[in-house]
Coordinates of C-alpha atoms in Angstrom, one line a residue:
M230 CA 0.0 0.0 0.0
Q231 CA 1.3 3.4 -0.8
E232 CA 2.2 5.8 2.0
D233 CA -0.7 7.5 3.8
G234 CA -3.5 6.0 1.8
C235 CA -2.4 7.6 -1.4
V236 CA -4.1 4.9 -3.6
M237 CA -7.5 5.9 -2.2
S238 CA -6.7 9.6 -2.5
E239 CA -5.5 9.2 -6.1
T240 CA -8.7 7.3 -7.0
R241 CA -10.8 10.0 -5.5
E242 CA -8.8 12.6 -7.4
R243 CA -9.3 10.8 -10.7
N244 CA -13.1 10.8 -10.1
H245 CA -13.0 14.4 -8.8
P246 CA -9.9 16.2 -10.3
P247 CA -8.5 18.8 -7.9
V248 CA -9.6 22.3 -8.7
T249 CA -8.2 25.7 -7.9
V250 CA -11.1 27.9 -6.9
P251 CA -10.5 31.5 -8.2
F252 CA -10.5 34.3 -5.7
A253 CA -13.3 35.9 -7.7
A254 CA -15.5 32.9 -7.0
T255 CA -15.7 34.0 -3.4
P256 CA -15.5 37.8 -3.7
A257 CA -14.1 39.7 -0.8
G258 CA -16.9 42.3 -1.2
E259 CA -16.9 46.1 -1.6
P260 CA -15.0 48.1 1.0
P261 CA -17.3 50.3 3.2
S262 CA -17.4 54.0 2.9
I263 CA -15.6 56.2 5.4
R264 CA -19.0 57.1 6.9
D265 CA -19.3 53.4 7.9
W266 CA -16.2 53.3 10.0
A267 CA -15.2 56.9 11.0
N268 CA -15.3 57.1 14.8
P269 CA -18.5 58.9 15.8
C270 CA -16.8 60.3 18.9
V271 CA -14.9 62.6 16.5
W272 CA -16.6 62.6 13.1
T273 CA -20.0 64.3 13.1
D274 CA -22.3 64.3 10.1
R275 CA -21.2 67.9 9.4
M276 CA -17.5 67.0 9.5
L277 CA -18.1 64.0 7.2
A278 CA -20.0 66.1 4.7
T279 CA -17.1 68.6 4.7
L280 CA -14.7 65.6 4.1
E281 CA -16.8 64.5 1.1
Q282 CA -17.2 67.9 -0.4
G283 CA -13.7 69.1 0.3
V284 CA -12.5 71.2 3.2
R285 CA -11.9 74.9 2.4
G286 CA -8.3 75.5 1.4
G287 CA -7.7 71.7 1.3
R288 CA -6.4 71.6 4.9
W289 CA -8.0 70.9 8.3
H290 CA -7.7 73.3 11.1
T291 CA -8.4 73.0 14.9
L292 CA -8.2 69.3 15.4
I293 CA -6.4 69.0 18.7
D294 CA -9.6 69.5 20.7
K295 CA -11.0 66.4 18.8
V296 CA -7.9 64.4 19.9
Y297 CA -8.3 65.2 23.7
A298 CA -12.1 65.1 23.8
P299 CA -13.1 62.9 26.7
L300 CA -15.3 60.6 24.6
N301 CA -12.5 60.1 22.1
L302 CA -10.0 59.2 24.8
F303 CA -12.5 56.8 26.3
A304 CA -13.1 55.1 23.0
A305 CA -9.3 55.0 22.4
R306 CA -8.8 53.4 25.8
S307 CA -11.5 50.7 25.1
N308 CA -9.7 49.9 21.8
V309 CA -6.3 49.6 23.5
I310 CA -7.6 47.5 26.4
G311 CA -9.4 45.2 23.9
K312 CA -6.2 44.4 22.1
R313 CA -4.3 43.7 25.4
G314 CA -0.6 43.9 24.5
A315 CA 2.5 44.1 26.6
A316 CA 3.6 46.9 29.0
G317 CA 6.0 49.6 27.9
V318 CA 9.1 51.1 29.5
D319 CA 7.0 52.2 32.5
H320 CA 5.9 48.6 33.2
Q321 CA 2.2 49.6 33.4
S322 CA 0.0 46.9 32.0
V323 CA -3.4 47.4 30.4
E324 CA -4.9 46.0 33.5
G325 CA -3.1 48.6 35.6
F326 CA -4.2 51.4 33.3
L327 CA -7.8 50.2 33.5
A328 CA -7.6 49.8 37.3
N329 CA -6.9 53.5 37.7
G330 CA -10.2 54.2 35.9
Q331 CA -11.1 57.7 34.9
K332 CA -8.0 59.2 36.6
E333 CA -5.7 58.1 33.8
L334 CA -8.0 59.5 31.1
D335 CA -8.4 62.8 33.1
R336 CA -4.6 63.1 33.3
L337 CA -4.2 62.5 29.6
H338 CA -7.0 65.0 28.8
E339 CA -5.4 67.7 30.9
A340 CA -1.8 67.0 29.6
L341 CA -3.0 67.2 26.0
R342 CA -5.2 70.2 26.5
T343 CA -2.4 72.2 28.2
N344 CA 0.3 71.1 25.8
A345 CA 2.2 69.3 28.6
Y346 CA 1.9 65.7 27.2
R347 CA 5.2 64.0 26.3
P348 CA 5.5 60.5 25.0
Q349 CA 7.9 58.1 26.7
A350 CA 10.5 55.9 25.0
V351 CA 9.4 52.8 23.1
R352 CA 10.5 49.4 24.5
R353 CA 12.2 47.3 21.9
V354 CA 11.5 43.6 21.7
W355 CA 12.7 41.0 19.2
I356 CA 10.3 38.6 17.6
P357 CA 10.9 35.7 15.1
K358 CA 10.5 36.4 11.4
P359 CA 7.8 34.0 10.0
G360 CA 9.4 31.2 8.0
S361 CA 13.0 32.0 9.0
K362 CA 15.4 31.9 12.0
E363 CA 15.9 35.6 11.9
Q364 CA 14.4 38.1 14.3
R365 CA 12.9 41.5 13.6
P366 CA 12.5 44.5 16.1
L367 CA 9.1 45.5 17.4
G368 CA 8.4 48.6 19.4
V369 CA 6.1 48.5 22.4
P370 CA 4.9 52.0 23.4
T371 CA 3.5 52.5 26.9
V372 CA -0.2 52.0 27.4
R373 CA -0.9 55.7 27.8
D374 CA 1.0 56.5 24.6
R375 CA -1.0 53.8 22.8
V376 CA -4.2 55.5 24.0
V377 CA -3.1 58.9 22.7
Q378 CA -2.0 57.5 19.4
T379 CA -5.3 55.7 19.0
A380 CA -7.2 58.9 19.7
L381 CA -5.0 60.7 17.2
L382 CA -5.7 57.9 14.6
H383 CA -9.4 58.4 15.1
V384 CA -9.0 62.1 14.0
L385 CA -6.4 61.7 11.2
E386 CA -7.4 58.4 9.5
P387 CA -10.5 59.6 7.6
I388 CA -8.7 62.7 6.4
F389 CA -6.0 60.8 4.7
D390 CA -7.9 57.6 3.7
A391 CA -10.1 59.8 1.6
T392 CA -7.0 60.6 -0.5
F393 CA -5.7 57.0 -0.8
S394 CA -5.7 55.1 -4.1
Q395 CA -8.0 52.2 -4.9
A396 CA -4.8 50.2 -5.5
S397 CA -3.9 50.4 -1.8
Y398 CA -5.2 47.5 0.3
G399 CA -3.1 47.3 3.5
F400 CA -4.2 48.6 6.9
R401 CA -7.4 50.1 5.6
H402 CA -11.0 49.5 6.8
G403 CA -12.9 46.8 4.9
R404 CA -9.9 46.0 2.7
G405 CA -7.5 43.1 3.2
C406 CA -5.3 40.5 1.6
H407 CA -8.1 38.7 -0.3
H408 CA -9.2 42.0 -1.9
A409 CA -5.6 42.5 -3.1
L410 CA -5.3 38.8 -4.2
E411 CA -8.6 39.0 -6.1
R412 CA -7.4 42.1 -7.9
V413 CA -4.1 40.4 -8.9
E414 CA -5.9 37.4 -10.3
E415 CA -8.3 39.7 -12.2
L416 CA -5.3 41.5 -13.8
L417 CA -3.5 38.2 -14.7
D418 CA -6.7 36.9 -16.3
A419 CA -6.8 40.1 -18.4
G420 CA -3.4 39.2 -19.8
R421 CA -1.2 41.4 -17.6
V422 CA 1.4 38.6 -17.1
Y423 CA 4.6 40.7 -17.0
V424 CA 4.9 41.5 -13.3
V425 CA 7.1 44.0 -11.6
D426 CA 7.7 42.3 -8.3
A427 CA 9.1 45.1 -6.1
D428 CA 10.6 45.0 -2.6
L429 CA 11.4 48.1 -0.6
K430 CA 14.4 47.4 1.6
S431 CA 13.7 48.1 5.3
Y432 CA 10.8 50.3 4.4
F433 CA 9.5 51.2 7.8
D434 CA 13.0 51.9 9.1
T435 CA 14.0 54.2 6.2
I436 CA 11.0 56.6 5.9
S437 CA 12.2 60.2 5.8
K438 CA 10.6 62.0 8.8
P439 CA 10.8 65.5 7.2
R440 CA 9.2 64.2 4.0
L441 CA 6.5 62.4 6.0
M442 CA 5.7 65.6 7.9
T443 CA 5.5 67.5 4.7
R444 CA 2.8 65.1 3.5
L445 CA 0.9 65.5 6.7
R446 CA 1.0 69.3 6.4
E447 CA -0.6 69.0 2.9
K448 CA -3.9 68.1 4.7
V449 CA -3.5 69.2 8.3
S450 CA -2.6 72.8 9.4
D451 CA -3.2 72.3 13.2
S452 CA 0.3 72.9 14.5
R453 CA -0.4 71.1 17.8
V454 CA -1.6 67.9 16.1
L455 CA 1.4 68.0 13.7
R456 CA 3.7 68.5 16.7
L457 CA 2.1 65.5 18.5
V458 CA 2.8 63.3 15.5
E459 CA 6.3 64.7 15.3
M460 CA 6.9 63.8 19.0
F461 CA 5.9 60.2 18.3
L462 CA 8.3 60.1 15.4
E463 CA 11.0 61.4 17.7
Q464 CA 10.4 58.9 20.5
G465 CA 13.4 57.2 21.8
V466 CA 13.9 53.5 21.7
M467 CA 15.0 51.5 24.7
D468 CA 16.6 48.1 24.2
N469 CA 17.6 46.7 27.6
L470 CA 19.6 49.6 29.1
R471 CA 20.5 51.3 25.9
Q472 CA 18.4 54.2 24.6
W473 CA 18.7 56.1 21.3
T474 CA 16.5 58.1 18.8
P475 CA 16.4 56.7 15.2
E476 CA 17.1 59.3 12.6
T477 CA 14.6 57.8 10.1
G478 CA 11.6 55.5 10.0
T479 CA 8.4 55.1 12.0
P480 CA 8.5 52.8 15.1
Q481 CA 7.1 49.4 14.1
G482 CA 4.4 48.3 16.6
A483 CA 3.2 51.9 17.1
V484 CA -0.6 52.4 16.5
L485 CA 0.1 55.3 14.0
S486 CA 2.8 53.5 12.0
P487 CA 0.5 51.8 9.4
L488 CA -1.3 55.0 8.6
L489 CA 1.9 56.9 8.3
A490 CA 3.4 54.2 6.1
N491 CA 0.4 54.5 3.7
I492 CA 0.6 58.3 3.7
Y493 CA 4.3 58.2 2.7
L494 CA 3.6 55.8 -0.3
N495 CA 0.4 57.4 -1.4
P496 CA 2.1 59.7 -4.0
L497 CA 3.7 56.7 -5.6
D498 CA 0.3 55.0 -6.0
H499 CA -1.1 58.1 -7.8
V500 CA 2.0 58.6 -10.0
L501 CA 1.7 55.0 -11.2
D502 CA -2.1 55.3 -11.6
D503 CA -1.8 58.5 -13.6
A504 CA 0.7 56.9 -15.9
G505 CA -1.8 54.0 -16.6
F506 CA 0.0 51.2 -14.7
A507 CA -1.9 48.6 -12.8
L508 CA -0.6 48.6 -9.3
V509 CA -1.7 46.4 -6.3
R510 CA -0.1 47.4 -3.0
Y511 CA -0.5 46.0 0.5
A512 CA 1.6 48.2 2.8
D513 CA 5.2 48.1 1.5
D514 CA 4.5 44.9 -0.6
F515 CA 3.4 45.7 -4.1
V516 CA 3.3 44.4 -7.7
I517 CA 2.7 46.1 -11.0
L518 CA 1.0 43.9 -13.7
C519 CA 1.7 44.8 -17.3
K520 CA 0.8 43.4 -20.7
T521 CA 4.4 43.6 -22.2
R522 CA 7.9 43.4 -20.9
E523 CA 8.6 46.9 -22.2
E524 CA 5.7 48.3 -20.2
A525 CA 7.0 46.5 -17.1
E526 CA 10.5 48.0 -17.7
A527 CA 9.0 51.5 -17.9
A528 CA 7.0 50.9 -14.7
L529 CA 10.1 49.7 -12.9
A530 CA 12.1 52.7 -14.1
M531 CA 9.3 55.1 -12.8
V532 CA 9.3 53.3 -9.4
Q533 CA 13.1 53.5 -9.2
R534 CA 13.1 57.3 -9.9
W535 CA 10.4 57.9 -7.3
V536 CA 12.1 55.7 -4.7
D537 CA 15.4 57.5 -5.2
E538 CA 13.8 60.9 -4.9
N539 CA 12.0 59.9 -1.7
E540 CA 15.1 58.5 0.1
L541 CA 14.0 54.8 -0.1
T542 CA 15.7 51.8 -1.5
L543 CA 14.6 49.0 -3.8
H544 CA 16.1 45.7 -2.8
P545 CA 18.6 44.9 -5.6
T546 CA 18.1 41.2 -5.7
K547 CA 14.4 40.8 -4.7
T548 CA 13.1 43.4 -7.1
K549 CA 12.6 41.9 -10.6
I550 CA 10.4 41.6 -13.6
V551 CA 8.9 38.1 -14.2
D552 CA 6.7 36.5 -16.8
A553 CA 4.0 35.0 -14.6
R554 CA 3.3 32.3 -17.1
I555 CA 6.8 30.9 -16.7
K556 CA 8.6 31.8 -13.5
G557 CA 5.9 33.2 -11.3
F558 CA 6.0 35.5 -8.3
D559 CA 5.1 35.6 -4.6
F560 CA 2.5 38.0 -3.2
L561 CA 0.8 38.0 0.3
G562 CA 1.7 34.4 1.0
Y563 CA 0.7 33.0 -2.3
H564 CA 2.8 31.9 -5.3
F565 CA 1.3 32.7 -8.7
R566 CA 2.5 31.0 -11.8
G567 CA 0.2 30.5 -14.8
D568 CA -3.0 29.0 -13.5
L569 CA -1.1 27.7 -10.4
R570 CA -2.0 29.0 -7.0
V571 CA 0.0 27.5 -4.1
P572 CA 1.4 28.8 -0.8
R573 CA 4.8 30.3 -1.2
Q574 CA 7.7 28.4 0.4
K575 CA 7.9 30.7 3.5
S576 CA 4.2 30.2 4.2
L577 CA 4.6 26.4 4.0
R578 CA 7.7 26.5 6.3
K579 CA 5.9 28.6 8.8
L580 CA 3.0 26.1 8.9
K581 CA 5.2 23.1 9.1
D582 CA 7.3 24.6 11.9
A583 CA 4.1 25.2 13.9
V584 CA 2.9 21.6 13.3
R585 CA 6.3 20.2 14.3
A586 CA 6.2 22.1 17.6
K587 CA 2.8 20.5 18.3
T588 CA 3.7 17.0 17.2
D589 CA 7.1 16.4 18.9
R590 CA 7.5 12.7 19.6
T591 CA 8.3 13.4 23.2
N592 CA 5.4 15.8 24.0
G593 CA 3.3 14.7 26.9
H594 CA -0.2 15.5 25.5
D595 CA -2.7 12.9 24.6
L596 CA -3.8 12.5 20.9
P597 CA -7.2 14.2 21.1
F598 CA -5.6 17.2 22.7
T599 CA -2.9 17.3 20.1
C600 CA -5.5 17.0 17.3
A601 CA -7.5 19.8 18.8
R602 CA -4.5 22.1 18.9
L603 CA -3.7 21.2 15.3
T604 CA -7.3 21.7 14.2
W605 CA -7.3 25.3 15.6
Q606 CA -4.1 26.0 13.6
L607 CA -5.2 24.3 10.4
R608 CA -8.7 25.9 10.2
G609 CA -7.2 29.4 10.2
W610 CA -4.5 28.4 7.7
F611 CA -7.0 26.8 5.3
T612 CA -9.3 29.9 5.5
Y613 CA -6.5 32.0 4.1
F614 CA -5.1 29.5 1.6
R615 CA -8.3 27.8 0.5
H616 CA -7.8 29.1 -3.1
C617 CA -4.7 27.0 -3.6
R618 CA -4.5 23.9 -5.8
G619 CA -6.2 20.9 -4.2
S620 CA -3.1 18.7 -4.3
V621 CA -1.4 21.0 -1.7
F622 CA -3.9 20.0 0.9
R623 CA -3.7 16.2 0.2
Q624 CA 0.1 16.3 0.6
L625 CA 0.0 18.3 3.8
D626 CA -2.7 16.0 5.3
G627 CA -0.4 13.1 4.6
W628 CA 2.6 14.8 6.1
I629 CA 0.7 15.7 9.3
R630 CA -0.7 12.2 9.8
G631 CA 2.8 10.9 9.3
R632 CA 4.0 13.1 12.2
L633 CA 1.2 11.8 14.4
R634 CA 2.0 8.2 13.5
S635 CA 5.6 8.7 14.4
M636 CA 4.5 10.2 17.8
L637 CA 2.3 7.2 18.4
R638 CA 5.1 4.8 17.5
R639 CA 7.4 6.4 20.1
R640 CA 4.8 5.9 22.8
Q641 CA 4.8 2.2 22.0
K642 CA 8.6 2.2 22.6
R643 CA 9.2 1.7 18.9
R644 CA 11.8 3.6 16.8
G645 CA 11.6 5.2 13.5
R646 CA 9.0 7.1 11.5
G647 CA 5.3 6.2 11.2
R648 CA 4.9 4.5 7.8
G649 CA 4.4 1.1 6.2
R650 CA 2.1 -1.0 8.4
D651 CA 1.5 2.0 10.7
Q652 CA -0.9 3.3 8.1
Q653 CA -3.0 0.2 8.7
R654 CA -2.6 0.4 12.4
W655 CA -3.6 4.0 12.5
P656 CA -5.6 4.7 9.2
N657 CA -6.8 8.0 8.1
R658 CA -10.2 7.5 9.6
F659 CA -8.6 6.9 13.0
F660 CA -7.4 10.5 13.0
D661 CA -10.8 11.7 11.7
E662 CA -12.3 10.0 14.8
Q663 CA -9.8 11.8 17.0
G664 CA -11.1 15.2 15.7
L665 CA -8.1 16.0 13.4
Y666 CA -9.0 18.7 10.8
S667 CA -8.5 17.4 7.2
L668 CA -7.4 20.1 4.8
Q669 CA -8.2 17.9 1.8
T670 CA -11.8 17.3 3.0
A671 CA -12.2 21.0 3.7
H672 CA -11.0 21.9 0.2
V673 CA -13.3 19.3 -1.4
C674 CA -16.3 20.8 0.4
F675 CA -15.2 24.3 -0.5
A676 CA -14.5 23.5 -4.2
Q677 CA -17.6 21.3 -4.7
P678 CA -19.9 24.1 -6.1
F679 CA -17.1 25.2 -8.5
R680 CA -16.5 21.8 -10.1
R681 CA -17.7 21.3 -13.6

C-alpha cells in the first residue's frame, strides 16, 4: 500500500480532479465608505459632509480638541484594552491602566489640553520572522501612549484615507489581503502577465521623517496635532539599558505607523495610476502587472526614480520583472505561476514549523488534545489558503498524519517514523475520529460548487 492511503486519494482525485477555486468565485466584497467606520466620537455628520465635499483650502484646522475630547480618549482606551498587549518602559499593564479608571484619562486629557503631554520611550523587543530563523525588532509603546496614538488615529485616518488610491489595500478598513489577491488574479486573467515584483528594503525603518511631515501638512494645518505626530516620530527606543532616537523611520508596533506608512507611499500610488500602470499594493509589498515586458520595464524605471527621490531603496536582488506564465511570483503568502496558486515556500515552512512544535514525539499531550491544537491552527491556515491547488492539501494532510503516527510509535517504545504498516494500524479514519481537521476534506467541500 502506498504511504498514507495515497491509492484511495488518487482514486478520489481521478473521479474528482482537484480544482483551484479562483478568488473571484468567493469575492471579498466592496469596501465600506468612510462614513461606515469613521469614529462617531470625532466625526460628526457635518464633518463627514465637509470631508466628502472638500475642506476649504484643502487643509483641516483646529483638530487638537478632537484628539483630547473625553469621549475620544474613552473610545481609544477601550480599543487599546481590547487588544491587550504588553507593558511599555513604565511597566504599566493594560490591567493597571484600567484599574486607575477615569483618573488616567483625566490626566491624559489635561496634559494634551495644556500642551504638557510628552510620549515616553518605546520598549524594543525582538520577535521571530515568519518562516526563518531571523528576528525583527518591534516597538512597544506605553499603554498611555497607545491610547493617545489611537485617539489621534481616530482624527487623522478619515482625512488621509479619503486621498488614498484604490490600489492600496493594506491597513485600511474593509480592505484586506483577499481583496488584493482577487485584484491580482483579475489582472492576470486580463493578460497582464509581466509583473514588476518590487521589494522596498527596510521600508518602515527608512521613511524620511521630514518628507513624511511635509505630506501630513498638505492636509492638516493644526500645529499642535502636527507636533504631536512629530513627537511620536522622535520617540526614543529603549533596548535593555541602551536608549537612542532613530534618525529615520516610523516605530514598528506603534498604533500610528500603518497609517503613516500608507501616507508616505500614497504619492507613488497616484504617480503610477496617472501613468496608466496597474498597481496592487499592500503596505510596502506591491506588484505592478503589465501586458508587455517593455511596459514593465517602464513601470520599474518610474518606481526606481520615485524611490530614489524619496530616500527609499529597492532591494537589488528581490526586485525583478517576471513572466507570470513561466517563473511566477510571490504575493501576500501565495505563489502565482500561470494557473497555479500555491502557498509560497515561506508560508509552508511557517505552517510546518508550527505543526512540528505541536507533534514532537516526546510531547506529553494525549492524541485528542494534540489533534484539537492542530485543528485550531489548520482551520485558520485553510481559511487563508483555500484558493490553492487541491493537491497541496492532500500532501499536507499526509505529512501531518505521518508526524502523528511517528509520535504514536514512540509511545509504543518503537523507533523510526510512522509509515508502512503503521498506516493500517492508524488509518486516516482513525485520525478523523480523534477530531483532526482534514485540509483535503475542507477543500473538497469548498470546491464542490465550482467543479464542472
